[in-house]
Amino acid sequence: MSIPKAELHLHIEGTLEPELAFALAARNGIELPYATTGELRRAYSFSDLQSFLDLYYALMAVLRTEQDFADLADAYLARAAEQGVRHAEIFFDPQAHTVRGIGIGTVIEGLARALDSSEERHGISTRLIMCFLRDESAESAMEIFEAARPFFGRISAVGLDSAEVGNPPSKFREVYAAAAEAGLHRVAHAGEEGPPAYIWEALDLLGVERVDHGIRCMEDPALVERLVRDQVPLTVCPLSNVRLRCVDTLAEHPLPAMLDAGLLVTVNSDDPAYFGGYAGDNFDAVRDALPLDADALRTLARNSFRAAFLDDAVREAYLAEVEAYDFG
Ligand code: ADE
Ligand code: ZN
């Protein structure tokens, strides 16, 4: 079994494996523009973030009922448990579903159905993070935020995802202020394809507690200093970065340099059905491609629990599991 870890950067819609996509399409009477799962898998060749997002949003057509969302989340949790995930903070994109006429209650109640039995069935504690689509308007973000208000008891944080370049964090200042007011945690994707300036904005204008991706911070020494000083966690997704061509090869990934700089880095899977692996697969891939020894891998696992939105007693119990893990 892979080292115990928390997964903090995981889009539940990005866990839709081709087999489940076809099963849900059949259940809902939807025709997919692919004849077989093999043909669909062959479409998973991306040139950048947008080329992935186009397929990611198109395939969501198969998600229609509470049970669909429950089945999606349960399948992810089963896979994650096999790879040592003990705690998962799960993103979802409500606007991508409400635009198709699916109620936000259907999405959240469906996901909650799987999450409620996750500790018992899979040994994984969970949180839900509701993301705003940054290529939609600030007004649309505020509307979905208000629509989600009855469900705030189930939601731990807000996040910001989708097409980054041209959609800076500053666009979402108002809704992040409202989220802070409502007592929700705040995270945002920044510095995946976008420039270091977007990471500064996420910190200073949105008040984020974690930065998702953040790899482009390495271009700005003053920003690295700030992130190190405040120990702001970065949820890095190595296989995603290679598949979306943010990094040319895994061997050239900045992860070791980020650790050496003293950044609080974690390793995550982003959209595992599309990018070639779940959390443990990402750990294995960086171990094989990069100069990371057992101490570095243990640091990454420890960081994942340090960066999680957990109560301290629970955090300490998970950290003890990390320290006790034997790489063999
Ligand atoms: N939505 C799903 N995966 C994403 C990613 N890697 N970046 C931005 N938005 C996303
Ligand atoms: Zn992401």
Short mmCIF file of C-alpha atoms in Angstrom, two decimals, residues 36-319:
data_model
loop_
_atom_site.label_atom_id
_atom_site.label_comp_id
_atom_site.label_asym_id
_atom_site.label_seq_id
_atom_site.Cartn_x
_atom_site.Cartn_y
_atom_site.Cartn_z
CA THR A 36 -16.13 2.44 -27.63
CA THR A 37 -14.25 3.20 -24.43
CA GLY A 38 -11.04 2.67 -26.39
CA GLU A 39 -12.02 5.32 -28.92
CA LEU A 40 -12.86 7.73 -26.09
CA ARG A 41 -9.54 7.04 -24.38
CA ARG A 42 -7.72 7.83 -27.61
CA ALA A 43 -9.26 11.33 -27.47
CA TYR A 44 -7.29 11.96 -24.24
CA SER A 45 -4.43 13.70 -25.97
CA PHE A 46 -4.25 17.33 -25.00
CA SER A 47 -2.25 20.32 -26.25
CA ASP A 48 -3.13 22.65 -23.36
CA LEU A 49 -5.66 23.27 -20.58
CA GLN A 50 -8.45 24.40 -22.96
CA SER A 51 -8.20 21.30 -25.16
CA PHE A 52 -8.74 19.17 -22.04
CA LEU A 53 -11.56 21.38 -20.71
CA ASP A 54 -13.50 20.97 -23.98
CA LEU A 55 -13.69 17.19 -23.52
CA TYR A 56 -14.11 17.41 -19.73
CA TYR A 57 -17.23 19.60 -20.05
CA ALA A 58 -18.66 17.61 -22.99
CA LEU A 59 -18.49 14.29 -21.12
CA MET A 60 -20.37 15.76 -18.14
CA ALA A 61 -23.53 15.31 -20.28
CA VAL A 62 -23.82 11.78 -18.83
CA LEU A 63 -24.18 13.09 -15.23
CA ARG A 64 -27.88 13.74 -14.66
CA THR A 65 -29.27 12.26 -11.43
CA GLU A 66 -28.31 12.21 -7.76
CA GLN A 67 -27.38 8.56 -8.20
CA ASP A 68 -25.03 9.44 -11.08
CA PHE A 69 -23.13 11.85 -8.84
CA ALA A 70 -23.14 9.33 -5.99
CA ASP A 71 -21.80 6.58 -8.26
CA LEU A 72 -19.10 8.90 -9.62
CA ALA A 73 -17.89 9.86 -6.13
CA ASP A 74 -18.08 6.32 -4.80
CA ALA A 75 -15.98 5.01 -7.70
CA TYR A 76 -13.35 7.68 -7.02
CA LEU A 77 -13.25 6.93 -3.28
CA ALA A 78 -12.76 3.21 -3.96
CA ARG A 79 -9.82 3.93 -6.31
CA ALA A 80 -8.33 6.49 -3.92
CA ALA A 81 -8.50 4.10 -0.96
CA GLU A 82 -6.44 1.54 -2.92
CA GLN A 83 -3.75 4.20 -3.30
CA GLY A 84 -3.38 5.21 0.34
CA VAL A 85 -5.68 8.25 0.34
CA ARG A 86 -7.02 8.72 3.89
CA HIS A 87 -8.58 12.18 3.45
CA ALA A 88 -9.94 13.81 0.27
CA GLU A 89 -10.97 17.43 -0.33
CA ILE A 90 -13.07 17.19 -3.45
CA PHE A 91 -13.78 19.95 -5.98
CA PHE A 92 -16.98 20.12 -7.96
CA ASP A 93 -18.10 22.56 -10.67
CA PRO A 94 -21.77 23.40 -10.00
CA GLN A 95 -22.10 25.86 -12.91
CA ALA A 96 -21.11 23.13 -15.38
CA HIS A 97 -24.22 21.22 -14.25
CA THR A 98 -26.77 24.00 -13.64
CA VAL A 99 -26.12 25.27 -17.20
CA ARG A 100 -27.38 21.85 -18.39
CA GLY A 101 -30.54 22.12 -16.28
CA ILE A 102 -29.29 19.95 -13.40
CA GLY A 103 -30.18 21.49 -10.03
CA ILE A 104 -27.36 22.29 -7.62
CA GLY A 105 -29.25 20.24 -5.00
CA THR A 106 -29.05 17.17 -7.26
CA VAL A 107 -25.28 17.58 -7.52
CA ILE A 108 -24.61 18.21 -3.84
CA GLU A 109 -27.08 15.64 -2.45
CA GLY A 110 -25.73 13.04 -4.88
CA LEU A 111 -22.10 13.68 -3.94
CA ALA A 112 -23.07 13.79 -0.25
CA ARG A 113 -24.69 10.36 -0.54
CA ALA A 114 -21.29 8.85 -1.38
CA LEU A 115 -19.29 11.07 0.96
CA ASP A 116 -21.54 10.28 3.95
CA SER A 117 -20.55 6.59 3.83
CA SER A 118 -16.94 7.18 2.78
CA GLU A 119 -15.30 6.74 6.19
CA GLU A 120 -17.20 3.52 6.77
CA ARG A 121 -16.91 2.08 3.24
CA HIS A 122 -13.47 3.35 2.19
CA GLY A 123 -11.72 4.65 5.31
CA ILE A 124 -11.49 8.15 3.81
CA SER A 125 -12.64 11.36 5.48
CA THR A 126 -13.85 14.00 3.04
CA ARG A 127 -14.61 17.66 2.43
CA LEU A 128 -16.39 19.33 -0.50
CA ILE A 129 -15.02 22.41 -2.27
CA MET A 130 -17.35 24.28 -4.60
CA CYS A 131 -15.50 25.88 -7.52
CA PHE A 132 -16.45 28.91 -9.59
CA LEU A 133 -15.76 28.69 -13.33
CA ARG A 134 -13.40 31.60 -13.95
CA ASP A 135 -14.30 31.82 -17.66
CA GLU A 136 -17.87 32.63 -16.63
CA SER A 137 -18.82 36.07 -15.27
CA ALA A 138 -18.40 37.36 -11.72
CA GLU A 139 -22.22 37.72 -11.63
CA SER A 140 -22.64 34.04 -12.49
CA ALA A 141 -20.23 33.13 -9.66
CA MET A 142 -22.27 35.21 -7.21
CA GLU A 143 -25.51 33.60 -8.42
CA ILE A 144 -24.23 30.04 -7.90
CA PHE A 145 -22.78 31.05 -4.53
CA GLU A 146 -26.24 32.23 -3.42
CA ALA A 147 -27.90 29.12 -4.87
CA ALA A 148 -25.51 27.01 -2.79
CA ARG A 149 -26.27 28.83 0.46
CA PRO A 150 -28.80 26.23 1.72
CA PHE A 151 -26.01 23.64 1.39
CA PHE A 152 -23.21 25.57 3.13
CA GLY A 153 -23.31 23.04 5.96
CA ARG A 154 -21.93 20.49 3.47
CA ILE A 155 -19.37 22.76 1.82
CA SER A 156 -15.99 23.51 3.40
CA ALA A 157 -14.46 25.90 0.89
CA VAL A 158 -14.78 27.74 -2.37
CA GLY A 159 -12.32 27.34 -5.25
CA LEU A 160 -11.67 28.81 -8.70
CA ASP A 161 -10.98 26.71 -11.79
CA SER A 162 -11.38 26.39 -15.60
CA ALA A 163 -9.56 28.48 -18.24
CA GLU A 164 -6.99 30.54 -16.35
CA VAL A 165 -5.28 32.90 -18.78
CA GLY A 166 -7.32 36.09 -19.22
CA ASN A 167 -9.46 35.34 -16.16
CA PRO A 168 -7.45 36.69 -13.22
CA PRO A 169 -8.43 36.16 -9.58
CA SER A 170 -9.25 39.89 -9.25
CA LYS A 171 -12.44 39.22 -11.25
CA PHE A 172 -13.82 37.24 -8.28
CA ARG A 173 -12.97 39.55 -5.37
CA GLU A 174 -16.60 40.10 -4.40
CA VAL A 175 -17.69 36.47 -4.24
CA TYR A 176 -14.56 35.51 -2.28
CA ALA A 177 -15.34 38.27 0.23
CA ALA A 178 -18.86 36.83 0.55
CA ALA A 179 -17.39 33.33 1.05
CA ALA A 180 -15.11 34.62 3.83
CA GLU A 181 -18.11 36.33 5.40
CA ALA A 182 -19.99 33.01 5.30
CA GLY A 183 -17.11 31.30 7.13
CA LEU A 184 -15.96 29.17 4.19
CA HIS A 185 -12.32 28.36 3.48
CA ARG A 186 -10.87 29.77 0.23
CA VAL A 187 -8.56 28.20 -2.34
CA ALA A 188 -7.96 29.03 -6.03
CA HIS A 189 -6.17 27.62 -9.06
CA ALA A 190 -3.38 30.05 -9.91
CA GLY A 191 -0.06 29.77 -11.70
CA GLU A 192 -0.94 26.62 -13.65
CA GLU A 193 -0.88 28.28 -17.10
CA GLY A 194 -1.32 31.80 -15.73
CA PRO A 195 1.50 34.11 -14.60
CA PRO A 196 2.91 34.60 -11.08
CA ALA A 197 0.85 37.83 -10.86
CA TYR A 198 -2.28 35.66 -10.61
CA ILE A 199 -0.83 33.93 -7.53
CA TRP A 200 -0.18 37.31 -5.89
CA GLU A 201 -3.79 38.29 -6.67
CA ALA A 202 -5.17 35.04 -5.25
CA LEU A 203 -3.26 35.69 -2.01
CA ASP A 204 -3.81 39.43 -1.67
CA LEU A 205 -7.22 39.99 -3.26
CA LEU A 206 -9.02 36.69 -2.61
CA GLY A 207 -7.35 35.78 0.69
CA VAL A 208 -6.76 32.17 -0.34
CA GLU A 209 -5.37 29.75 2.24
CA ARG A 210 -4.00 27.35 -0.41
CA VAL A 211 -2.95 27.79 -4.02
CA ASP A 212 -3.92 25.07 -6.50
CA HIS A 213 -1.03 24.24 -8.86
CA GLY A 214 1.06 27.39 -8.28
CA ILE A 215 4.04 25.94 -10.16
CA ARG A 216 4.74 29.22 -11.98
CA CYS A 217 5.63 30.83 -8.62
CA MET A 218 9.14 29.59 -9.37
CA GLU A 219 9.51 32.42 -11.91
CA ASP A 220 9.20 35.06 -9.15
CA PRO A 221 11.69 34.89 -6.24
CA ALA A 222 9.77 37.45 -4.16
CA LEU A 223 6.64 35.35 -4.52
CA VAL A 224 8.48 32.19 -3.46
CA GLU A 225 9.74 34.09 -0.41
CA ARG A 226 6.19 35.12 0.47
CA LEU A 227 4.80 31.58 0.02
CA VAL A 228 7.63 30.11 2.11
CA ARG A 229 7.30 32.76 4.82
CA ASP A 230 3.58 32.15 5.22
CA GLN A 231 3.84 28.41 4.51
CA VAL A 232 0.99 28.69 2.01
CA PRO A 233 0.32 25.17 0.71
CA LEU A 234 0.57 24.51 -3.02
CA THR A 235 -1.43 21.58 -4.41
CA VAL A 236 0.82 20.42 -7.24
CA CYS A 237 -0.42 17.88 -9.84
CA PRO A 238 2.61 16.42 -11.65
CA LEU A 239 0.93 14.07 -14.17
CA SER A 240 -1.61 16.78 -15.02
CA ASN A 241 1.17 19.31 -15.64
CA VAL A 242 2.80 16.99 -18.16
CA ARG A 243 -0.46 15.97 -19.91
CA LEU A 244 -1.54 19.63 -20.27
CA ARG A 245 1.97 20.61 -21.40
CA CYS A 246 2.59 23.04 -18.55
CA VAL A 247 5.83 21.08 -18.07
CA ASP A 248 7.59 19.29 -20.96
CA THR A 249 8.50 16.07 -19.15
CA LEU A 250 8.14 14.73 -15.62
CA ALA A 251 11.94 14.71 -15.31
CA GLU A 252 11.85 18.50 -15.72
CA HIS A 253 9.08 19.08 -13.17
CA PRO A 254 9.91 21.83 -10.63
CA LEU A 255 8.71 19.72 -7.66
CA PRO A 256 12.21 19.02 -6.25
CA ALA A 257 13.19 22.68 -6.61
CA MET A 258 9.96 23.69 -4.89
CA LEU A 259 10.71 21.38 -1.95
CA ASP A 260 14.29 22.65 -1.78
CA ALA A 261 13.01 26.23 -1.66
CA GLY A 262 11.03 25.38 1.48
CA LEU A 263 7.59 25.58 -0.12
CA LEU A 264 4.78 23.58 1.47
CA VAL A 265 4.14 21.39 -1.57
CA THR A 266 1.65 18.53 -1.88
CA VAL A 267 1.16 15.99 -4.69
CA ASN A 268 -2.31 15.41 -6.16
CA SER A 269 -4.05 13.96 -9.20
CA ASP A 270 -6.30 16.81 -10.51
CA ASP A 271 -8.36 14.83 -13.08
CA PRO A 272 -7.09 11.26 -12.71
CA ALA A 273 -9.34 9.65 -15.33
CA TYR A 274 -7.83 11.96 -17.96
CA PHE A 275 -4.22 12.36 -16.87
CA GLY A 276 -3.03 8.83 -16.32
CA GLY A 277 -3.27 8.26 -12.61
CA TYR A 278 -4.66 8.67 -9.13
CA ALA A 279 -2.86 10.07 -6.08
CA GLY A 280 -0.64 7.05 -5.47
CA ASP A 281 0.21 6.89 -9.19
CA ASN A 282 1.38 10.51 -8.98
CA PHE A 283 3.58 9.67 -5.99
CA ASP A 284 5.02 6.66 -7.86
CA ALA A 285 5.61 8.72 -11.01
CA VAL A 286 7.54 11.50 -9.25
CA ARG A 287 9.54 8.92 -7.27
CA ASP A 288 10.57 7.23 -10.52
CA ALA A 289 11.25 10.36 -12.61
CA LEU A 290 12.72 12.79 -10.09
CA PRO A 291 15.51 12.77 -7.50
CA LEU A 292 13.15 12.27 -4.54
CA ASP A 293 14.14 9.86 -1.78
CA ALA A 294 11.96 8.26 0.91
CA ASP A 295 12.38 11.32 3.16
CA ALA A 296 11.06 13.59 0.40
CA LEU A 297 8.08 11.32 -0.21
CA ARG A 298 7.31 11.27 3.50
CA THR A 299 7.54 15.10 3.55
CA LEU A 300 5.03 15.26 0.67
CA ALA A 301 2.63 12.98 2.55
CA ARG A 302 3.11 14.94 5.80
CA ASN A 303 2.52 18.22 3.93
CA SER A 304 -0.77 16.91 2.54
CA PHE A 305 -2.20 16.55 6.05
CA ARG A 306 -0.62 19.82 7.24
CA ALA A 307 -2.37 21.59 4.37
CA ALA A 308 -5.77 19.92 4.85
CA PHE A 309 -8.83 21.57 6.38
CA LEU A 310 -8.85 19.15 9.32
CA ASP A 311 -9.36 19.44 13.05
CA ASP A 312 -6.03 19.26 14.84
CA ALA A 313 -6.70 15.97 16.66
CA VAL A 314 -7.59 14.23 13.41
CA ARG A 315 -4.63 15.82 11.65
CA GLU A 316 -2.25 14.54 14.35
CA ALA A 317 -3.66 11.01 14.02
CA TYR A 318 -3.07 11.05 10.25
CA LEU A 319 0.43 12.50 10.72
#
